Amino acid sequence: MKVEAAKAFSDLLSEEARRVNEWYQSQETLGSKSLDRLSSPWNPNVSDEEKEKWMEELSALITDLENLLDFTKANLAGFKKIMKKFDKHMGTGITRDLWAVIADFRFAKSEMDELLLAEAKKLWRQRIPPVSLEPTQELSLLPDDDIPTITTLSLDALPGGQISRMWIALGEDGAGVPMKVPVLVAKGVKTGPVVGITAALHGNELNGIPLVHRLFREINCKALHGTLVAVPVANIPGYLRSQRGYSEGTDLNRIFPGKSSGSAPQVYAHLLMERLVRCFTYLLDLHTASRGRVNSLYVRANMLDPRTRKMASLQNPQIIVHNKSPDGSLRGAAMDAGIAAITVEIGDPSRFQKRFIKNALLGVSNILAHLKMIPMEPEFEPVICSRSFWIFADGGGVLTVVPEIYTWVRKGEPIAHLHSLFGGFVKTFYAPDDGIVIGKSVNPVCESGSRILHLGVVEDSFANDAEDGHL
C-alpha cells in the first residue's frame, strides 16, 4: 500500500514540476528577449513619447521578473511542504530522493531569473533619471598627492553639492608616520541623513572597494539630500599585508569601540569610531567571506529593530540572517551609539566579483532612496532567515562540500564528505535542519573544528537573542 502510494505521489509531483518548469522556461526566454530589445542604445533623436513607452515597458519587465522570482520561491516552498507532509503521514522516506529530482529542474537551479532582474534594474538606474556615469570633476581632477590629511571629520565645514576627498589619521606607526584611511564625502545641497559605508575592515575582504568607487562616480550631489560618507579601506594595516586582521593579526571587528589607551589595534578602532563612525546616522559595513570560504550575497541584521529590518530588506541580498551584533563588532558598537547598522557580506575574499558588486550597489541605492536621499528604486525580496549557524567538522582529512551557495537543503541531506589522505572514506556530514546555504568552505584541508557550511533556517518568528557563530 505504501509503495503504491509513494509511486503515485512521485509521479504526480514530477508531472506538476514539469508543468512549472515549462512555464518558468517560457517566461525566462521571454524576459531575456525583452531585456535584449530594451537594452538597445537610444537613438540620439529619441522623442519624449518613445522614452515614456520604453520606461513603461522596462517597468513592466521588472515587475514580470520579480513575479517570476516569487513564482519560483513559492513553488519550491510548496513542493517542500507537500513532500514533508506526505512523508510525515506515510513514513515512506522517499522525499530525499524526490527532492533531488525536483532540484534538477531548471526553475529550481537556474539563477537566470535573478540575473535578468539585476540587469533590468541596472538598466533602469542607468537611464532613469538621466545621471552622468562619468566621475565628477572633484573626483577626477584632484591629484592624489594633493589630498589633505586631517584628524577630525567636520561635515559642516565641507562644501555642498560636490565630492570631497581626504585622509583621516588614526594614530602613527613605528616610524612616526600617520596611519590614515581614505575617506570620500558626497555632500548634497539639501539637508538629510548621514549614511556611512565602511569596506575592508578585514583587510583581504575587497568587494566593497569597487562598490564605493562606482557609487561615488554615479552619485549626483546636486540632487542629493543629506551626506554620503565612505571609507573604501577601513583596515589599512591589514589591507597592505593582504590579511584579515590588523598588522599583528588582531581582528578589528571584535574589539570595537576600542580604547583610547589600549593596545595598538584598540587605539586604531577607537579613533575610527570617534573620528568617523560617530558622524553617521546609518551604517553599512561591507564584508566578504574569510579566506578559504565562499559566501552568497547576504545581510546580517537585527530584524526586531524596524530601522535595520527595513535596511536589510532594501539591500538587495539573496539572504537575510537575523542576529544580534557580535561582541566587539563595528555593527554592535554603532548600534550601541544609536546608529542603525547592518553588515553586508558580498561574496568571496581577495577578489572582485562583478555580479555581487552590482547587486549590492543596487541595494545601497535602494537604501538611499528609502531615506529620500535619491530618487526611488525598485525593492527586492530576499530569503529571510530567523537564525543561522555554522556546521563544524569533528575530524580531519580531505573535505568536499556538496551543495552550492544559495541552494536549499533538507534535514538529513548529505552536505559534505571527508576522506583520509590515503583516499579512504571517513564520514559523511548531514544537514541538521532544513535550510538555505549562506556560505561554505572551499578549502579541502580540514581539521577538527574546521567550518563546513553556514546554514540559514527560515521560521515564523525571530528570536530576541540570535547568534550565527560568525567568528
PDB file of C-alpha atoms in Angstrom, residues 168-443:
ATOM      1  CA  ILE A 168      41.791  60.643   8.236  1.00  0.00           C
ATOM      2  CA  ALA A 169      44.746  59.906  10.536  1.00  0.00           C
ATOM      3  CA  LEU A 170      44.206  57.081  13.037  1.00  0.00           C
ATOM      4  CA  GLY A 171      47.409  57.124  15.075  1.00  0.00           C
ATOM      5  CA  GLU A 172      51.028  56.594  13.981  1.00  0.00           C
ATOM      6  CA  ASP A 173      53.119  53.590  13.004  1.00  0.00           C
ATOM      7  CA  GLY A 174      56.550  52.619  14.377  1.00  0.00           C
ATOM      8  CA  ALA A 175      58.270  55.206  12.177  1.00  0.00           C
ATOM      9  CA  GLY A 176      56.076  58.017  13.456  1.00  0.00           C
ATOM     10  CA  VAL A 177      54.185  58.180  10.160  1.00  0.00           C
ATOM     11  CA  PRO A 178      50.408  58.701  10.430  1.00  0.00           C
ATOM     12  CA  MET A 179      48.296  55.627   9.701  1.00  0.00           C
ATOM     13  CA  LYS A 180      45.428  57.049   7.678  1.00  0.00           C
ATOM     14  CA  VAL A 181      42.310  55.805   5.945  1.00  0.00           C
ATOM     15  CA  PRO A 182      40.872  57.186   2.689  1.00  0.00           C
ATOM     16  CA  VAL A 183      37.521  58.953   3.037  1.00  0.00           C
ATOM     17  CA  LEU A 184      35.084  60.091   0.339  1.00  0.00           C
ATOM     18  CA  VAL A 185      32.271  62.508   1.211  1.00  0.00           C
ATOM     19  CA  ALA A 186      29.381  63.329  -1.136  1.00  0.00           C
ATOM     20  CA  LYS A 187      27.534  66.253   0.404  1.00  0.00           C
ATOM     21  CA  GLY A 188      24.197  67.236  -1.048  1.00  0.00           C
ATOM     22  CA  VAL A 189      22.769  70.735  -1.360  1.00  0.00           C
ATOM     23  CA  LYS A 190      19.778  69.844   0.817  1.00  0.00           C
ATOM     24  CA  THR A 191      19.592  68.538   4.372  1.00  0.00           C
ATOM     25  CA  GLY A 192      19.156  64.855   5.121  1.00  0.00           C
ATOM     26  CA  PRO A 193      20.696  61.912   6.985  1.00  0.00           C
ATOM     27  CA  VAL A 194      24.366  60.919   7.018  1.00  0.00           C
ATOM     28  CA  VAL A 195      24.882  57.425   5.591  1.00  0.00           C
ATOM     29  CA  GLY A 196      28.280  55.849   6.224  1.00  0.00           C
ATOM     30  CA  ILE A 197      29.811  52.957   4.293  1.00  0.00           C
ATOM     31  CA  THR A 198      32.870  51.081   5.562  1.00  0.00           C
ATOM     32  CA  ALA A 199      34.704  48.484   3.477  1.00  0.00           C
ATOM     33  CA  ALA A 200      37.738  46.235   4.039  1.00  0.00           C
ATOM     34  CA  LEU A 201      37.545  46.356   7.838  1.00  0.00           C
ATOM     35  CA  HIS A 202      39.004  42.909   7.273  1.00  0.00           C
ATOM     36  CA  GLY A 203      41.955  43.769   5.063  1.00  0.00           C
ATOM     37  CA  ASN A 204      41.547  40.989   2.489  1.00  0.00           C
ATOM     38  CA  GLU A 205      37.775  41.440   2.015  1.00  0.00           C
ATOM     39  CA  LEU A 206      37.789  43.622  -1.073  1.00  0.00           C
ATOM     40  CA  ASN A 207      34.437  43.589  -2.901  1.00  0.00           C
ATOM     41  CA  GLY A 208      33.283  46.718  -1.077  1.00  0.00           C
ATOM     42  CA  ILE A 209      36.075  48.839  -2.598  1.00  0.00           C
ATOM     43  CA  PRO A 210      34.837  48.923  -6.235  1.00  0.00           C
ATOM     44  CA  LEU A 211      31.275  49.301  -4.934  1.00  0.00           C
ATOM     45  CA  VAL A 212      32.291  52.535  -3.192  1.00  0.00           C
ATOM     46  CA  HIS A 213      34.230  53.770  -6.228  1.00  0.00           C
ATOM     47  CA  ARG A 214      31.334  53.167  -8.585  1.00  0.00           C
ATOM     48  CA  LEU A 215      28.768  54.681  -6.210  1.00  0.00           C
ATOM     49  CA  PHE A 216      30.770  57.905  -5.992  1.00  0.00           C
ATOM     50  CA  ARG A 217      31.173  58.023  -9.753  1.00  0.00           C
ATOM     51  CA  GLU A 218      27.410  57.809 -10.201  1.00  0.00           C
ATOM     52  CA  ILE A 219      26.184  59.982  -7.345  1.00  0.00           C
ATOM     53  CA  ASN A 220      24.666  63.332  -8.326  1.00  0.00           C
ATOM     54  CA  CYS A 221      25.497  65.681  -5.442  1.00  0.00           C
ATOM     55  CA  LYS A 222      23.342  68.456  -6.910  1.00  0.00           C
ATOM     56  CA  ALA A 223      20.250  66.289  -6.333  1.00  0.00           C
ATOM     57  CA  LEU A 224      21.406  64.582  -3.134  1.00  0.00           C
ATOM     58  CA  HIS A 225      19.543  65.133   0.139  1.00  0.00           C
ATOM     59  CA  GLY A 226      21.956  64.599   3.026  1.00  0.00           C
ATOM     60  CA  THR A 227      25.513  63.277   3.055  1.00  0.00           C
ATOM     61  CA  LEU A 228      27.185  60.048   1.981  1.00  0.00           C
ATOM     62  CA  VAL A 229      30.493  59.149   3.662  1.00  0.00           C
ATOM     63  CA  ALA A 230      32.554  56.155   2.547  1.00  0.00           C
ATOM     64  CA  VAL A 231      35.747  54.554   3.829  1.00  0.00           C
ATOM     65  CA  PRO A 232      36.850  52.230   0.988  1.00  0.00           C
ATOM     66  CA  VAL A 233      39.588  50.644   3.169  1.00  0.00           C
ATOM     67  CA  ALA A 234      38.957  50.814   6.910  1.00  0.00           C
ATOM     68  CA  ASN A 235      41.822  48.483   7.913  1.00  0.00           C
ATOM     69  CA  ILE A 236      44.848  49.962   6.145  1.00  0.00           C
ATOM     70  CA  PRO A 237      47.473  47.828   8.005  1.00  0.00           C
ATOM     71  CA  GLY A 238      45.633  44.610   7.112  1.00  0.00           C
ATOM     72  CA  TYR A 239      44.962  45.717   3.535  1.00  0.00           C
ATOM     73  CA  LEU A 240      48.667  46.427   2.907  1.00  0.00           C
ATOM     74  CA  ARG A 241      49.509  42.915   4.153  1.00  0.00           C
ATOM     75  CA  SER A 242      46.620  41.224   2.272  1.00  0.00           C
ATOM     76  CA  GLN A 243      45.411  39.792   5.553  1.00  0.00           C
ATOM     77  CA  ARG A 244      42.159  39.797   7.521  1.00  0.00           C
ATOM     78  CA  GLY A 245      43.420  41.259  10.785  1.00  0.00           C
ATOM     79  CA  TYR A 246      45.406  44.258  11.937  1.00  0.00           C
ATOM     80  CA  SER A 247      49.190  44.353  11.416  1.00  0.00           C
ATOM     81  CA  GLU A 248      49.790  41.927  14.309  1.00  0.00           C
ATOM     82  CA  GLY A 249      46.750  39.791  13.443  1.00  0.00           C
ATOM     83  CA  THR A 250      44.040  41.141  15.781  1.00  0.00           C
ATOM     84  CA  ASP A 251      40.526  41.022  14.323  1.00  0.00           C
ATOM     85  CA  LEU A 252      39.431  44.681  14.457  1.00  0.00           C
ATOM     86  CA  ASN A 253      35.800  43.590  14.203  1.00  0.00           C
ATOM     87  CA  ARG A 254      35.969  42.067  17.689  1.00  0.00           C
ATOM     88  CA  ILE A 255      37.429  44.995  19.671  1.00  0.00           C
ATOM     89  CA  PHE A 256      35.083  47.939  18.969  1.00  0.00           C
ATOM     90  CA  PRO A 257      34.537  50.583  20.226  1.00  0.00           C
ATOM     91  CA  GLY A 258      38.244  50.248  21.086  1.00  0.00           C
ATOM     92  CA  LYS A 259      40.189  52.040  23.823  1.00  0.00           C
ATOM     93  CA  SER A 260      41.949  55.387  23.815  1.00  0.00           C
ATOM     94  CA  SER A 261      44.760  53.975  25.980  1.00  0.00           C
ATOM     95  CA  GLY A 262      44.741  50.325  24.902  1.00  0.00           C
ATOM     96  CA  SER A 263      46.809  48.213  22.524  1.00  0.00           C
ATOM     97  CA  ALA A 264      47.679  49.427  19.009  1.00  0.00           C
ATOM     98  CA  PRO A 265      44.617  47.828  17.359  1.00  0.00           C
ATOM     99  CA  GLN A 266      42.351  49.015  20.197  1.00  0.00           C
ATOM    100  CA  VAL A 267      43.540  52.615  19.720  1.00  0.00           C
ATOM    101  CA  TYR A 268      43.050  52.304  15.961  1.00  0.00           C
ATOM    102  CA  ALA A 269      39.476  51.015  16.442  1.00  0.00           C
ATOM    103  CA  HIS A 270      38.763  53.785  18.988  1.00  0.00           C
ATOM    104  CA  LEU A 271      39.924  56.542  16.620  1.00  0.00           C
ATOM    105  CA  LEU A 272      37.994  55.054  13.685  1.00  0.00           C
ATOM    106  CA  MET A 273      34.873  55.067  15.837  1.00  0.00           C
ATOM    107  CA  GLU A 274      35.350  58.549  17.275  1.00  0.00           C
ATOM    108  CA  ARG A 275      36.679  60.375  14.224  1.00  0.00           C
ATOM    109  CA  LEU A 276      34.393  58.821  11.621  1.00  0.00           C
ATOM    110  CA  VAL A 277      31.630  56.442  12.624  1.00  0.00           C
ATOM    111  CA  ARG A 278      30.010  58.697  15.222  1.00  0.00           C
ATOM    112  CA  CYS A 279      29.265  61.183  12.423  1.00  0.00           C
ATOM    113  CA  PHE A 280      26.871  58.664  10.816  1.00  0.00           C
ATOM    114  CA  THR A 281      23.115  58.281  11.141  1.00  0.00           C
ATOM    115  CA  TYR A 282      23.156  54.945   9.305  1.00  0.00           C
ATOM    116  CA  LEU A 283      25.996  52.476   8.662  1.00  0.00           C
ATOM    117  CA  LEU A 284      26.555  49.794   6.029  1.00  0.00           C
ATOM    118  CA  ASP A 285      29.605  47.691   6.939  1.00  0.00           C
ATOM    119  CA  LEU A 286      30.735  45.770   3.831  1.00  0.00           C
ATOM    120  CA  HIS A 287      32.481  42.402   4.182  1.00  0.00           C
ATOM    121  CA  THR A 288      33.109  39.156   2.280  1.00  0.00           C
ATOM    122  CA  ALA A 289      33.774  35.568   3.313  1.00  0.00           C
ATOM    123  CA  SER A 290      37.057  34.780   5.048  1.00  0.00           C
ATOM    124  CA  ARG A 291      39.937  33.110   3.239  1.00  0.00           C
ATOM    125  CA  GLY A 292      39.168  29.504   2.307  1.00  0.00           C
ATOM    126  CA  ARG A 293      35.385  30.094   2.277  1.00  0.00           C
ATOM    127  CA  VAL A 294      32.777  31.484  -0.113  1.00  0.00           C
ATOM    128  CA  ASN A 295      29.598  33.427   0.587  1.00  0.00           C
ATOM    129  CA  SER A 296      26.337  34.289  -1.049  1.00  0.00           C
ATOM    130  CA  LEU A 297      25.314  37.953  -1.081  1.00  0.00           C
ATOM    131  CA  TYR A 298      23.675  38.192   2.329  1.00  0.00           C
ATOM    132  CA  VAL A 299      22.943  40.639   5.137  1.00  0.00           C
ATOM    133  CA  ARG A 300      23.224  40.233   8.900  1.00  0.00           C
ATOM    134  CA  ALA A 301      20.855  42.497  10.822  1.00  0.00           C
ATOM    135  CA  ASN A 302      18.673  42.702  13.889  1.00  0.00           C
ATOM    136  CA  MET A 303      15.253  42.044  12.339  1.00  0.00           C
ATOM    137  CA  LEU A 304      13.499  43.116  15.545  1.00  0.00           C
ATOM    138  CA  ASP A 305      14.697  46.696  15.036  1.00  0.00           C
ATOM    139  CA  PRO A 306      12.406  48.381  12.470  1.00  0.00           C
ATOM    140  CA  ARG A 307      15.236  50.554  11.104  1.00  0.00           C
ATOM    141  CA  THR A 308      17.682  47.743  10.408  1.00  0.00           C
ATOM    142  CA  ARG A 309      14.913  45.378   9.280  1.00  0.00           C
ATOM    143  CA  LYS A 310      13.988  47.831   6.521  1.00  0.00           C
ATOM    144  CA  MET A 311      17.629  48.448   5.597  1.00  0.00           C
ATOM    145  CA  ALA A 312      18.256  44.707   5.319  1.00  0.00           C
ATOM    146  CA  SER A 313      15.237  44.160   3.055  1.00  0.00           C
ATOM    147  CA  LEU A 314      16.230  47.056   0.806  1.00  0.00           C
ATOM    148  CA  GLN A 315      19.864  45.990   0.489  1.00  0.00           C
ATOM    149  CA  ASN A 316      19.108  43.594  -2.399  1.00  0.00           C
ATOM    150  CA  PRO A 317      20.628  40.461  -0.808  1.00  0.00           C
ATOM    151  CA  GLN A 318      19.913  36.862  -1.688  1.00  0.00           C
ATOM    152  CA  ILE A 319      19.519  36.056   2.021  1.00  0.00           C
ATOM    153  CA  ILE A 320      18.976  37.922   5.293  1.00  0.00           C
ATOM    154  CA  VAL A 321      20.185  36.442   8.589  1.00  0.00           C
ATOM    155  CA  HIS A 322      18.649  37.722  11.830  1.00  0.00           C
ATOM    156  CA  ASN A 323      21.076  38.025  14.729  1.00  0.00           C
ATOM    157  CA  LYS A 324      22.362  40.484  17.258  1.00  0.00           C
ATOM    158  CA  SER A 325      25.739  42.071  16.657  1.00  0.00           C
ATOM    159  CA  PRO A 326      28.713  40.009  17.905  1.00  0.00           C
ATOM    160  CA  ASP A 327      30.541  41.463  20.900  1.00  0.00           C
ATOM    161  CA  GLY A 328      33.185  43.942  19.777  1.00  0.00           C
ATOM    162  CA  SER A 329      31.881  44.275  16.230  1.00  0.00           C
ATOM    163  CA  LEU A 330      31.677  47.613  14.441  1.00  0.00           C
ATOM    164  CA  ARG A 331      27.979  46.984  13.806  1.00  0.00           C
ATOM    165  CA  GLY A 332      27.367  46.367  17.503  1.00  0.00           C
ATOM    166  CA  ALA A 333      29.297  49.484  18.576  1.00  0.00           C
ATOM    167  CA  ALA A 334      27.364  51.574  16.068  1.00  0.00           C
ATOM    168  CA  MET A 335      24.010  50.202  17.270  1.00  0.00           C
ATOM    169  CA  ASP A 336      25.011  50.948  20.875  1.00  0.00           C
ATOM    170  CA  ALA A 337      25.717  54.531  19.766  1.00  0.00           C
ATOM    171  CA  GLY A 338      22.227  54.855  18.261  1.00  0.00           C
ATOM    172  CA  ILE A 339      23.395  54.367  14.657  1.00  0.00           C
ATOM    173  CA  ALA A 340      21.245  51.959  12.608  1.00  0.00           C
ATOM    174  CA  ALA A 341      23.760  49.464  11.205  1.00  0.00           C
ATOM    175  CA  ILE A 342      23.781  46.314   9.080  1.00  0.00           C
ATOM    176  CA  THR A 343      26.554  44.037   7.842  1.00  0.00           C
ATOM    177  CA  VAL A 344      26.583  43.217   4.119  1.00  0.00           C
ATOM    178  CA  GLU A 345      28.524  40.099   3.071  1.00  0.00           C
ATOM    179  CA  ILE A 346      29.451  40.459  -0.618  1.00  0.00           C
ATOM    180  CA  GLY A 347      30.786  37.144  -1.910  1.00  0.00           C
ATOM    181  CA  ASP A 348      34.360  35.901  -1.612  1.00  0.00           C
ATOM    182  CA  PRO A 349      37.669  37.301  -0.239  1.00  0.00           C
ATOM    183  CA  SER A 350      40.720  38.651  -2.099  1.00  0.00           C
ATOM    184  CA  ARG A 351      38.904  39.197  -5.401  1.00  0.00           C
ATOM    185  CA  PHE A 352      36.413  41.439  -7.210  1.00  0.00           C
ATOM    186  CA  GLN A 353      33.102  39.776  -8.219  1.00  0.00           C
ATOM    187  CA  LYS A 354      31.175  41.991 -10.617  1.00  0.00           C
ATOM    188  CA  ARG A 355      27.815  40.298 -10.185  1.00  0.00           C
ATOM    189  CA  PHE A 356      27.773  40.570  -6.387  1.00  0.00           C
ATOM    190  CA  ILE A 357      29.138  44.122  -6.518  1.00  0.00           C
ATOM    191  CA  LYS A 358      26.402  45.218  -8.933  1.00  0.00           C
ATOM    192  CA  ASN A 359      23.625  43.691  -6.851  1.00  0.00           C
ATOM    193  CA  ALA A 360      25.000  45.146  -3.616  1.00  0.00           C
ATOM    194  CA  LEU A 361      25.254  48.554  -5.283  1.00  0.00           C
ATOM    195  CA  LEU A 362      21.579  48.319  -6.213  1.00  0.00           C
ATOM    196  CA  GLY A 363      20.855  47.633  -2.567  1.00  0.00           C
ATOM    197  CA  VAL A 364      22.795  50.682  -1.386  1.00  0.00           C
ATOM    198  CA  SER A 365      20.820  52.766  -3.895  1.00  0.00           C
ATOM    199  CA  ASN A 366      17.581  51.282  -2.537  1.00  0.00           C
ATOM    200  CA  ILE A 367      18.504  52.365   0.995  1.00  0.00           C
ATOM    201  CA  LEU A 368      19.444  55.872  -0.117  1.00  0.00           C
ATOM    202  CA  ALA A 369      16.144  56.083  -1.994  1.00  0.00           C
ATOM    203  CA  HIS A 370      14.152  54.881   1.017  1.00  0.00           C
ATOM    204  CA  LEU A 371      15.795  57.629   3.093  1.00  0.00           C
ATOM    205  CA  LYS A 372      14.687  60.103   0.379  1.00  0.00           C
ATOM    206  CA  MET A 373      18.278  60.967  -0.459  1.00  0.00           C
ATOM    207  CA  ILE A 374      17.960  59.969  -4.150  1.00  0.00           C
ATOM    208  CA  PRO A 375      15.042  59.008  -6.490  1.00  0.00           C
ATOM    209  CA  MET A 376      13.252  55.769  -5.615  1.00  0.00           C
ATOM    210  CA  GLU A 377      14.490  52.361  -6.814  1.00  0.00           C
ATOM    211  CA  PRO A 378      12.524  49.092  -7.048  1.00  0.00           C
ATOM    212  CA  GLU A 379      12.796  46.899  -3.953  1.00  0.00           C
ATOM    213  CA  PHE A 380      13.934  43.275  -3.761  1.00  0.00           C
ATOM    214  CA  GLU A 381      12.545  40.349  -1.780  1.00  0.00           C
ATOM    215  CA  PRO A 382      15.278  38.159  -0.237  1.00  0.00           C
ATOM    216  CA  VAL A 383      15.105  34.928   1.739  1.00  0.00           C
ATOM    217  CA  ILE A 384      14.817  35.964   5.411  1.00  0.00           C
ATOM    218  CA  CYS A 385      16.384  33.552   7.904  1.00  0.00           C
ATOM    219  CA  SER A 386      15.227  33.703  11.514  1.00  0.00           C
ATOM    220  CA  ARG A 387      18.503  32.113  12.593  1.00  0.00           C
ATOM    221  CA  SER A 388      21.671  30.635  11.137  1.00  0.00           C
ATOM    222  CA  PHE A 389      24.664  28.620  12.277  1.00  0.00           C
ATOM    223  CA  TRP A 390      27.896  27.093  11.046  1.00  0.00           C
ATOM    224  CA  ILE A 391      28.357  23.341  10.891  1.00  0.00           C
ATOM    225  CA  PHE A 392      31.829  22.256  12.009  1.00  0.00           C
ATOM    226  CA  ALA A 393      33.914  19.147  11.309  1.00  0.00           C
ATOM    227  CA  ASP A 394      34.627  16.783  14.190  1.00  0.00           C
ATOM    228  CA  GLY A 395      37.568  15.134  12.441  1.00  0.00           C
ATOM    229  CA  GLY A 396      40.344  15.808   9.942  1.00  0.00           C
ATOM    230  CA  GLY A 397      41.087  14.857   6.358  1.00  0.00           C
ATOM    231  CA  VAL A 398      40.195  15.956   2.830  1.00  0.00           C
ATOM    232  CA  LEU A 399      36.834  17.755   2.757  1.00  0.00           C
ATOM    233  CA  THR A 400      34.355  18.025  -0.125  1.00  0.00           C
ATOM    234  CA  VAL A 401      31.288  20.247   0.447  1.00  0.00           C
ATOM    235  CA  VAL A 402      28.388  19.224  -1.802  1.00  0.00           C
ATOM    236  CA  PRO A 403      25.677  21.946  -2.077  1.00  0.00           C
ATOM    237  CA  GLU A 404      26.215  25.234  -3.880  1.00  0.00           C
ATOM    238  CA  ILE A 405      25.759  28.688  -2.367  1.00  0.00           C
ATOM    239  CA  TYR A 406      22.141  29.943  -2.227  1.00  0.00           C
ATOM    240  CA  THR A 407      20.603  26.488  -2.616  1.00  0.00           C
ATOM    241  CA  TRP A 408      18.169  24.729  -0.290  1.00  0.00           C
ATOM    242  CA  VAL A 409      18.998  21.566   1.638  1.00  0.00           C
ATOM    243  CA  ARG A 410      16.718  19.288   3.617  1.00  0.00           C
ATOM    244  CA  LYS A 411      17.294  17.891   7.086  1.00  0.00           C
ATOM    245  CA  GLY A 412      19.270  14.664   6.756  1.00  0.00           C
ATOM    246  CA  GLU A 413      20.595  15.513   3.295  1.00  0.00           C
ATOM    247  CA  PRO A 414      24.336  14.869   2.769  1.00  0.00           C
ATOM    248  CA  ILE A 415      26.236  18.177   2.718  1.00  0.00           C
ATOM    249  CA  ALA A 416      29.901  17.108   2.844  1.00  0.00           C
ATOM    250  CA  HIS A 417      32.198  14.080   2.645  1.00  0.00           C
ATOM    251  CA  LEU A 418      35.507  13.514   4.427  1.00  0.00           C
ATOM    252  CA  HIS A 419      38.274  11.243   3.107  1.00  0.00           C
ATOM    253  CA  SER A 420      41.660  10.298   4.512  1.00  0.00           C
ATOM    254  CA  LEU A 421      44.959  11.208   2.852  1.00  0.00           C
ATOM    255  CA  PHE A 422      45.075   7.653   1.532  1.00  0.00           C
ATOM    256  CA  GLY A 423      41.738   8.134  -0.222  1.00  0.00           C
ATOM    257  CA  GLY A 424      39.679   6.087   2.196  1.00  0.00           C
ATOM    258  CA  PHE A 425      36.172   7.236   3.078  1.00  0.00           C
ATOM    259  CA  VAL A 426      35.949   8.635   6.624  1.00  0.00           C
ATOM    260  CA  LYS A 427      32.421  10.013   7.048  1.00  0.00           C
ATOM    261  CA  THR A 428      29.548  11.995   5.593  1.00  0.00           C
ATOM    262  CA  PHE A 429      28.132  15.124   7.211  1.00  0.00           C
ATOM    263  CA  TYR A 430      24.359  15.708   7.058  1.00  0.00           C
ATOM    264  CA  ALA A 431      22.207  18.827   7.289  1.00  0.00           C
ATOM    265  CA  PRO A 432      20.785  19.081  10.829  1.00  0.00           C
ATOM    266  CA  ASP A 433      17.842  21.230   9.641  1.00  0.00           C
ATOM    267  CA  ASP A 434      16.018  22.281   6.505  1.00  0.00           C
ATOM    268  CA  GLY A 435      17.650  25.496   5.318  1.00  0.00           C
ATOM    269  CA  ILE A 436      19.468  27.561   2.720  1.00  0.00           C
ATOM    270  CA  VAL A 437      23.228  27.599   2.150  1.00  0.00           C
ATOM    271  CA  ILE A 438      24.583  31.045   3.050  1.00  0.00           C
ATOM    272  CA  GLY A 439      28.279  30.229   2.862  1.00  0.00           C
ATOM    273  CA  LYS A 440      30.587  27.235   2.788  1.00  0.00           C
ATOM    274  CA  SER A 441      34.200  26.144   2.961  1.00  0.00           C
ATOM    275  CA  VAL A 442      36.115  25.700  -0.300  1.00  0.00           C
ATOM    276  CA  ASN A 443      39.316  24.654   1.453  1.00  0.00           C
TER     277      ASN A 443
END
